[in-house]
Amino acid sequence: MQKAQVKNPWLWVPSLYFGQAIPYVVVMSLSVIMYKNNGISNTDIALYTSWLYLPWVIKPLWSPFVEMFRTKRFWIVSLQLLIGASLALVALTMQVSAFFQASLAVFWLMAFSSATHDIAADGFYMLGLRQQQQAAFVGVRSTFYRLATIAGQGALVYLAGQLTVSTGDVRLAWSIIFFILAGMFVALAVYHVFVLPWPASDRTTARGGNPLAEFFDTFAAFFGKKDILLILGFLLTFRLGEAQLLKLATPFMLDPVDKGGLGMTTAQVGIAYGTIGIVALTVGGLLGGYLISRIGLKRCLWLMVFSVHLPDLVFVYLATVQPQNFYLIAANLAIEQFGYGFGFAAYLLYMIMVSEGEHKTSHYAICTGFMALGMMLPGMVSGWIQQQLGYQHFFIYVCAMTIPAFIMAALVKIDPEFGKK
């Protein structure tokens, strides 16, 4: 029987990108909160969870193989089942004595699966939609990616906090959370078996010539770009401060007041940072993208660099005053997240600009790899630095670490017309 080639994108685009976001949120954010709840030190949390960025750093190295072997539809469904199994394994590791080491090993498996799933999902999006549909649904995919972030950092963190209170057992609470996620991912894989379209172009790639030579030509073309050192400098330094702040923001909120933190509960963090903060981040991102479309990236760049980095001062204020009013804390976090979302649009558009050309997809993957590297390396040492400085001085240090981003913004070359409609 002939399989349907075209299906309503509303049936699968939202679920595909909701599913793409969840494992990333689990590995990068939920793991930090889970380990903090279980008494792991900030130094160990920052060091070991930062290593989990590595699969996203190096995913360009195996992206050609996703195209060469099996279809992207096959990869999506198979990897969602594997991610579901990984989530169930994390739940089981919570009950073993060496849960920290065991859970980290499973998170590594999940991270590699998620990074590979990203490659397949982004490729399938381009194959499963006509060009006009791709533009129409780019906002839809971003919205559902953000909704998944809210669900992960907000609803699930809140639920974990409530379960901890009701059961009196933090490991049992987190086991339940991961079993819920595992069931959701298995259901998602089954759902996609039936609703993902079967594009005629989704097939294994039969390349002419030498595939290995083509593989290296792609990288040679990227590193042969004009001003490549400035490009790499901008990609690696733009998030230098945020990479370190991000790892310690949640521990800061959860640590008691006498240790320099805010003394918030896990549930409160889920609402303030994982829900209100992400909503502010999303609104900021939408406004940032709209502004760039009106006046272009070049004219927006400095405004957006300031927008990303100046709100880091919010954490200096919170660490100095240590307010106990939940609404005041939430308002400050919303300001910081809005500014970051607004300014980060410039970073995304810069990567798209750099990737223009014959190898657009591969070069964008390389850019995101450097973005992940710029998050991983600073994040690894951030926990140790925080424990040496204390929260207040650490956040002042983070603000100082934004200076290289301003320097690189002054040096990079940007097409004055890029980004305009």
Coordinates of C-alpha atoms in Angstrom, one line a residue:
M1 CA 0.0 0.0 0.0
Q2 CA 1.3 3.5 -1.0
K3 CA 2.2 5.4 2.1
A4 CA 0.9 9.0 2.5
Q5 CA 3.6 11.5 1.4
V6 CA 2.0 14.6 2.9
K7 CA 0.4 15.0 6.3
N8 CA -0.8 18.1 8.1
P9 CA 2.3 19.7 9.7
W10 CA 0.3 20.6 12.8
L11 CA 0.1 16.9 13.5
W12 CA 3.9 16.4 13.8
V13 CA 5.9 19.7 13.9
P14 CA 4.8 20.7 17.4
S15 CA 5.3 17.2 18.9
L16 CA 8.7 16.8 17.1
Y17 CA 10.2 20.0 18.6
F18 CA 8.6 19.5 22.0
G19 CA 10.3 16.1 22.0
Q20 CA 13.6 17.7 20.8
A21 CA 13.7 20.1 23.7
I22 CA 12.9 17.7 26.6
P23 CA 16.1 15.6 26.7
Y24 CA 18.2 18.7 26.4
V25 CA 16.4 20.4 29.3
V26 CA 16.7 17.1 31.3
V27 CA 20.5 16.8 30.8
M28 CA 21.3 20.5 31.1
S29 CA 18.8 21.8 33.8
L30 CA 16.9 19.0 35.6
S31 CA 20.2 17.1 36.3
V32 CA 21.6 20.2 38.1
I33 CA 18.5 20.6 40.3
M34 CA 18.3 16.8 41.0
Y35 CA 22.0 16.7 42.0
K36 CA 21.6 19.8 44.2
N37 CA 18.6 18.2 45.9
N38 CA 20.7 15.2 46.6
G39 CA 23.6 17.1 48.3
I40 CA 26.1 17.1 45.5
S41 CA 28.6 20.0 45.7
N42 CA 28.4 23.0 43.3
T43 CA 32.0 22.2 42.1
D44 CA 31.0 18.6 41.1
I45 CA 27.7 19.7 39.6
A46 CA 29.2 22.3 37.4
L47 CA 32.2 20.2 36.4
Y48 CA 30.4 17.0 35.5
T49 CA 27.2 18.4 34.0
S50 CA 29.2 20.8 31.8
W51 CA 30.9 17.7 30.3
L52 CA 27.4 16.7 29.1
Y53 CA 27.6 19.6 26.6
L54 CA 30.2 17.6 24.6
P55 CA 27.8 15.7 22.3
W56 CA 26.3 18.9 21.1
V57 CA 29.8 20.3 20.6
I58 CA 31.0 17.4 18.4
K59 CA 27.7 16.5 16.7
P60 CA 28.9 18.0 13.4
L61 CA 31.4 15.1 13.2
W62 CA 28.8 12.4 12.8
S63 CA 26.0 14.5 11.1
P64 CA 26.9 13.2 7.6
F65 CA 26.5 9.6 8.8
V66 CA 22.8 10.3 9.8
E67 CA 22.2 11.1 6.1
M68 CA 24.3 8.2 4.8
F69 CA 22.6 5.4 6.8
R70 CA 18.8 4.9 7.1
T71 CA 16.2 7.6 6.8
K72 CA 15.7 10.5 9.1
R73 CA 12.3 9.2 10.0
F74 CA 13.9 6.0 11.2
W75 CA 16.5 7.9 13.3
I76 CA 13.8 10.1 14.9
V77 CA 11.6 7.2 16.1
S78 CA 14.5 4.9 17.1
L79 CA 16.2 7.7 19.1
Q80 CA 13.0 8.7 20.9
L81 CA 12.7 5.1 22.1
L82 CA 16.3 5.1 23.2
I83 CA 15.8 8.4 25.0
G84 CA 12.7 6.9 26.7
A85 CA 14.8 3.9 27.9
S86 CA 17.5 6.3 29.1
L87 CA 15.0 8.2 31.2
A88 CA 13.8 5.0 32.8
L89 CA 17.4 4.0 33.6
V90 CA 17.9 7.4 35.3
A91 CA 14.9 6.7 37.5
L92 CA 16.3 3.3 38.4
T93 CA 19.8 4.7 39.2
M94 CA 18.2 6.9 41.9
Q95 CA 17.9 3.8 44.1
V96 CA 21.5 2.6 43.9
S97 CA 24.3 3.7 46.3
A98 CA 26.5 5.1 43.5
F99 CA 23.6 7.0 41.9
F100 CA 25.8 10.0 41.0
Q101 CA 28.2 8.0 38.8
A102 CA 25.5 5.7 37.4
S103 CA 23.1 8.6 36.5
L104 CA 25.9 10.5 34.9
A105 CA 26.7 7.5 32.7
V106 CA 23.0 7.3 31.6
F107 CA 22.9 11.1 31.0
W108 CA 25.9 10.7 28.6
L109 CA 23.9 8.1 26.6
M110 CA 20.9 10.5 26.6
A111 CA 23.0 13.4 25.5
F112 CA 24.5 11.6 22.5
S113 CA 21.0 10.3 21.6
S114 CA 19.5 13.8 21.9
A115 CA 22.3 15.5 19.9
T116 CA 21.8 12.9 17.1
H117 CA 18.0 13.3 17.3
D118 CA 18.5 17.1 16.8
I119 CA 20.4 16.4 13.5
A120 CA 17.6 14.0 12.2
A121 CA 14.7 16.3 13.4
D122 CA 16.1 19.4 11.8
G123 CA 16.8 17.6 8.6
F124 CA 13.4 16.0 8.5
Y125 CA 11.8 19.4 9.0
M126 CA 13.3 20.6 5.8
L127 CA 12.3 17.4 3.9
G128 CA 8.8 17.1 5.3
L129 CA 7.7 20.7 4.5
R130 CA 7.6 22.7 1.4
Q131 CA 9.8 25.9 1.4
Q132 CA 6.8 28.1 2.1
Q133 CA 5.7 25.9 5.0
Q134 CA 9.2 25.9 6.5
A135 CA 9.0 29.7 6.9
A136 CA 5.4 29.5 8.2
F137 CA 6.2 26.9 10.9
V138 CA 9.5 28.2 12.1
G139 CA 7.6 30.2 14.8
V140 CA 5.6 27.1 15.7
R141 CA 8.7 24.9 16.2
S142 CA 10.3 27.6 18.4
T143 CA 7.1 28.1 20.5
F144 CA 6.8 24.3 21.2
Y145 CA 10.5 24.1 22.0
R146 CA 10.0 26.8 24.6
L147 CA 6.8 25.2 25.9
A148 CA 8.9 22.0 26.5
T149 CA 11.4 24.1 28.4
I150 CA 8.6 25.4 30.6
A151 CA 7.3 21.9 31.2
G152 CA 10.7 20.6 32.1
Q153 CA 12.2 23.5 34.1
G154 CA 8.8 24.6 35.4
A155 CA 6.1 22.0 35.8
L156 CA 8.4 19.0 36.4
V157 CA 10.6 20.9 38.9
Y158 CA 7.5 22.1 40.8
L159 CA 6.1 18.5 40.8
A160 CA 9.5 17.2 42.1
G161 CA 9.3 19.7 44.9
Q162 CA 5.8 18.7 45.8
L163 CA 6.6 15.0 45.7
T164 CA 9.6 15.5 47.9
V165 CA 7.4 17.1 50.5
S166 CA 4.6 14.5 50.3
T167 CA 6.8 11.4 50.2
G168 CA 9.7 12.7 52.4
D169 CA 12.1 11.0 50.0
V170 CA 13.9 13.2 47.4
R171 CA 15.2 10.2 45.4
L172 CA 11.8 8.6 45.2
A173 CA 10.4 11.9 44.0
W174 CA 12.9 12.2 41.2
S175 CA 12.5 8.6 40.3
I176 CA 8.8 9.3 39.7
I177 CA 9.6 12.3 37.6
F178 CA 11.9 10.3 35.3
F179 CA 9.5 7.5 35.0
I180 CA 6.8 10.0 33.9
L181 CA 9.3 11.3 31.3
A182 CA 10.2 7.8 30.1
G183 CA 6.5 7.0 29.5
M184 CA 6.0 10.2 27.7
F185 CA 8.9 9.5 25.3
V186 CA 7.8 6.0 24.5
A187 CA 4.3 7.3 23.7
L188 CA 5.9 10.1 21.6
A189 CA 7.8 7.5 19.5
V190 CA 4.7 5.4 19.0
Y191 CA 2.7 8.5 18.0
H192 CA 5.4 9.6 15.5
V193 CA 5.3 6.1 13.9
F194 CA 1.8 7.0 12.7
V195 CA 1.9 10.7 12.1
L196 CA 5.3 11.5 10.6
P197 CA 5.0 11.9 6.8
W198 CA 7.0 9.8 4.4
P199 CA 8.8 12.4 2.2
A200 CA 10.1 10.9 -1.0
S201 CA 13.4 12.8 -0.4
D202 CA 13.9 11.1 3.0
R203 CA 16.2 8.4 1.9
T204 CA 19.8 7.3 2.4
T205 CA 22.3 9.6 0.6
A206 CA 24.1 8.0 -2.4
R207 CA 26.9 10.5 -3.0
G208 CA 29.0 10.6 -6.1
G209 CA 32.8 10.6 -5.8
N210 CA 34.6 10.1 -2.5
P211 CA 32.2 10.7 0.6
L212 CA 35.2 11.1 2.9
A213 CA 36.7 13.8 0.7
E214 CA 33.3 15.6 0.6
F215 CA 33.1 15.3 4.4
F216 CA 36.5 17.1 4.8
D217 CA 35.7 19.6 2.1
T218 CA 32.7 20.8 4.2
F219 CA 35.0 21.6 7.1
A220 CA 37.7 23.1 4.9
A221 CA 35.1 25.5 3.4
F222 CA 34.0 26.6 6.9
F223 CA 37.4 27.2 8.3
G224 CA 38.4 28.9 5.1
K225 CA 35.9 31.7 5.5
K226 CA 37.1 35.2 5.5
D227 CA 37.7 36.6 9.1
I228 CA 37.3 33.0 10.5
L229 CA 39.2 34.0 13.7
L230 CA 36.8 36.8 14.4
I231 CA 33.9 34.5 13.7
L232 CA 35.2 31.9 16.2
G233 CA 36.0 34.6 18.7
F234 CA 32.5 35.9 18.7
L235 CA 30.9 32.5 18.9
L236 CA 33.1 31.4 21.8
T237 CA 32.9 34.6 23.9
F238 CA 29.3 35.8 23.4
R239 CA 28.1 33.4 26.2
L240 CA 31.3 33.4 28.3
G241 CA 29.6 35.1 31.3
E242 CA 26.2 33.3 30.9
A243 CA 27.8 29.9 30.6
Q244 CA 29.1 30.3 34.1
L245 CA 26.1 32.0 35.5
L246 CA 23.7 29.4 34.1
K247 CA 25.4 26.5 36.0
L248 CA 25.1 28.3 39.4
A249 CA 21.8 30.2 39.1
T250 CA 19.7 27.3 40.3
P251 CA 22.1 26.2 43.2
F252 CA 22.2 29.9 44.2
M253 CA 18.4 30.0 44.5
L254 CA 18.2 26.7 46.3
D255 CA 21.1 27.2 48.8
P256 CA 20.1 28.5 52.3
V257 CA 20.5 32.2 53.1
D258 CA 23.3 31.5 55.6
K259 CA 25.3 30.0 52.7
G260 CA 24.7 33.1 50.5
G261 CA 21.7 31.7 48.6
L262 CA 18.1 32.7 48.4
G263 CA 16.7 29.7 50.4
M264 CA 14.0 28.9 47.8
T265 CA 12.2 25.6 47.6
T266 CA 12.4 23.4 44.5
A267 CA 8.8 24.1 43.7
Q268 CA 9.4 27.9 44.0
V269 CA 12.4 27.6 41.6
G270 CA 10.2 25.7 39.2
I271 CA 7.6 28.6 39.1
A272 CA 10.0 31.6 39.3
Y273 CA 12.8 30.5 37.0
G274 CA 11.4 27.6 35.1
T275 CA 8.0 29.1 34.2
I276 CA 7.9 32.9 34.7
G277 CA 11.5 33.2 33.6
I278 CA 11.1 31.0 30.5
V279 CA 7.9 32.9 29.4
A280 CA 9.9 36.2 29.7
L281 CA 12.7 34.6 27.7
T282 CA 10.3 33.6 25.0
V283 CA 8.7 37.0 24.8
G284 CA 12.1 38.6 24.6
G285 CA 13.2 36.3 21.8
L286 CA 10.1 37.0 19.8
L287 CA 10.6 40.8 20.1
G288 CA 14.3 40.5 19.3
G289 CA 13.6 38.6 16.1
Y290 CA 10.9 41.1 15.1
L291 CA 13.3 44.1 15.7
I292 CA 16.0 42.5 13.6
S293 CA 13.5 41.8 10.8
R294 CA 12.6 45.5 10.8
I295 CA 16.0 47.2 10.9
G296 CA 18.6 44.5 10.3
L297 CA 21.2 42.7 12.4
K298 CA 24.0 45.3 12.1
R299 CA 21.9 48.1 13.6
C300 CA 20.6 45.8 16.4
L301 CA 23.8 44.3 17.4
W302 CA 25.0 46.6 20.2
L303 CA 21.6 47.0 21.7
M304 CA 21.3 43.2 21.9
V305 CA 24.8 42.7 23.3
F306 CA 23.9 45.1 26.1
S307 CA 20.5 43.4 26.5
V308 CA 22.1 40.0 27.0
H309 CA 24.8 41.0 29.5
L310 CA 23.7 44.0 31.6
P311 CA 20.8 42.0 33.2
D312 CA 23.5 39.8 34.8
L313 CA 23.6 42.6 37.4
V314 CA 20.3 41.2 38.6
F315 CA 22.1 38.3 40.2
V316 CA 24.6 40.7 41.9
Y317 CA 21.7 42.5 43.4
L318 CA 20.0 39.2 44.5
A319 CA 23.2 37.9 46.0
T320 CA 23.8 41.2 47.9
V321 CA 20.4 41.8 49.2
Q322 CA 19.1 38.2 49.4
P323 CA 15.4 39.2 49.3
Q324 CA 12.9 36.7 50.7
N325 CA 9.9 38.1 48.8
F326 CA 9.0 35.5 46.1
Y327 CA 7.4 38.1 43.8
L328 CA 10.4 40.4 43.9
I329 CA 12.8 37.5 43.1
A330 CA 10.5 36.3 40.2
A331 CA 10.4 39.9 38.8
N332 CA 14.2 40.2 38.8
L333 CA 14.6 36.8 37.2
A334 CA 12.0 37.8 34.5
I335 CA 14.0 40.9 33.7
E336 CA 17.2 38.9 33.4
Q337 CA 15.6 36.3 31.2
F338 CA 13.8 38.8 29.0
G339 CA 17.0 40.6 28.3
Y340 CA 18.8 37.4 27.5
G341 CA 16.0 36.2 25.2
F342 CA 15.9 39.6 23.4
G343 CA 19.6 39.8 22.8
F344 CA 20.2 36.1 22.0
A345 CA 18.2 36.6 18.8
A346 CA 21.3 38.5 17.4
Y347 CA 23.5 35.5 18.2
L348 CA 21.2 33.1 16.3
L349 CA 21.0 35.4 13.3
Y350 CA 24.7 35.8 13.3
M351 CA 25.2 32.1 13.0
I352 CA 22.7 31.9 10.2
M353 CA 24.6 34.7 8.4
V354 CA 27.9 32.9 8.8
S355 CA 26.4 29.7 7.5
E356 CA 25.2 31.2 4.2
G357 CA 26.5 29.3 1.2
E358 CA 26.8 25.9 -0.3
H359 CA 27.1 24.0 2.9
K360 CA 24.5 25.9 4.9
T361 CA 23.2 23.0 7.0
S362 CA 26.6 21.6 7.9
H363 CA 28.1 25.0 8.6
Y364 CA 25.2 25.9 10.9
A365 CA 25.8 22.6 12.8
I366 CA 29.5 23.6 13.1
C367 CA 28.5 27.0 14.5
T368 CA 26.2 25.4 17.1
G369 CA 29.1 23.1 18.0
F370 CA 31.3 26.1 18.8
M371 CA 28.4 27.6 20.7
A372 CA 28.1 24.5 22.8
L373 CA 31.9 24.5 23.3
G374 CA 31.7 28.1 24.5
M375 CA 29.2 26.9 27.1
M376 CA 30.9 23.7 28.2
L377 CA 34.5 24.9 29.0
P378 CA 33.6 27.9 31.2
G379 CA 30.8 26.0 32.9
M380 CA 33.2 23.2 33.9
V381 CA 35.2 25.5 36.2
S382 CA 32.3 27.8 37.3
G383 CA 31.4 25.7 40.4
W384 CA 35.0 25.8 41.7
I385 CA 35.2 29.5 41.1
Q386 CA 31.9 30.1 42.9
Q387 CA 33.0 28.1 45.9
Q388 CA 36.2 30.2 46.1
L389 CA 34.5 33.5 45.8
G390 CA 31.1 33.1 47.3
Y391 CA 27.9 33.9 45.4
Q392 CA 28.1 37.7 45.6
H393 CA 31.7 38.0 44.3
F394 CA 31.1 35.2 41.8
F395 CA 28.3 37.1 40.1
I396 CA 30.5 40.2 40.0
Y397 CA 33.1 38.1 38.3
V398 CA 30.5 36.8 35.8
C399 CA 29.7 40.4 34.9
A400 CA 33.4 41.0 34.2
M401 CA 33.5 37.9 32.0
T402 CA 31.1 39.6 29.6
I403 CA 33.7 42.1 28.5
P404 CA 35.2 39.9 25.8
A405 CA 31.8 39.7 24.1
F406 CA 31.7 43.5 23.8
I407 CA 35.2 43.5 22.3
M408 CA 34.3 40.9 19.7
A409 CA 31.0 42.7 18.9
A410 CA 33.1 45.8 18.0
L411 CA 35.3 43.7 15.7
V412 CA 33.0 41.4 13.8
K413 CA 31.8 42.2 10.2
I414 CA 28.1 42.2 9.6
D415 CA 26.2 42.8 6.3
P416 CA 24.1 46.0 6.9
E417 CA 21.1 44.4 5.1
F418 CA 21.2 41.0 6.7
G419 CA 18.1 40.0 8.7
K420 CA 15.8 42.6 7.1
K421 CA 12.6 41.4 5.4

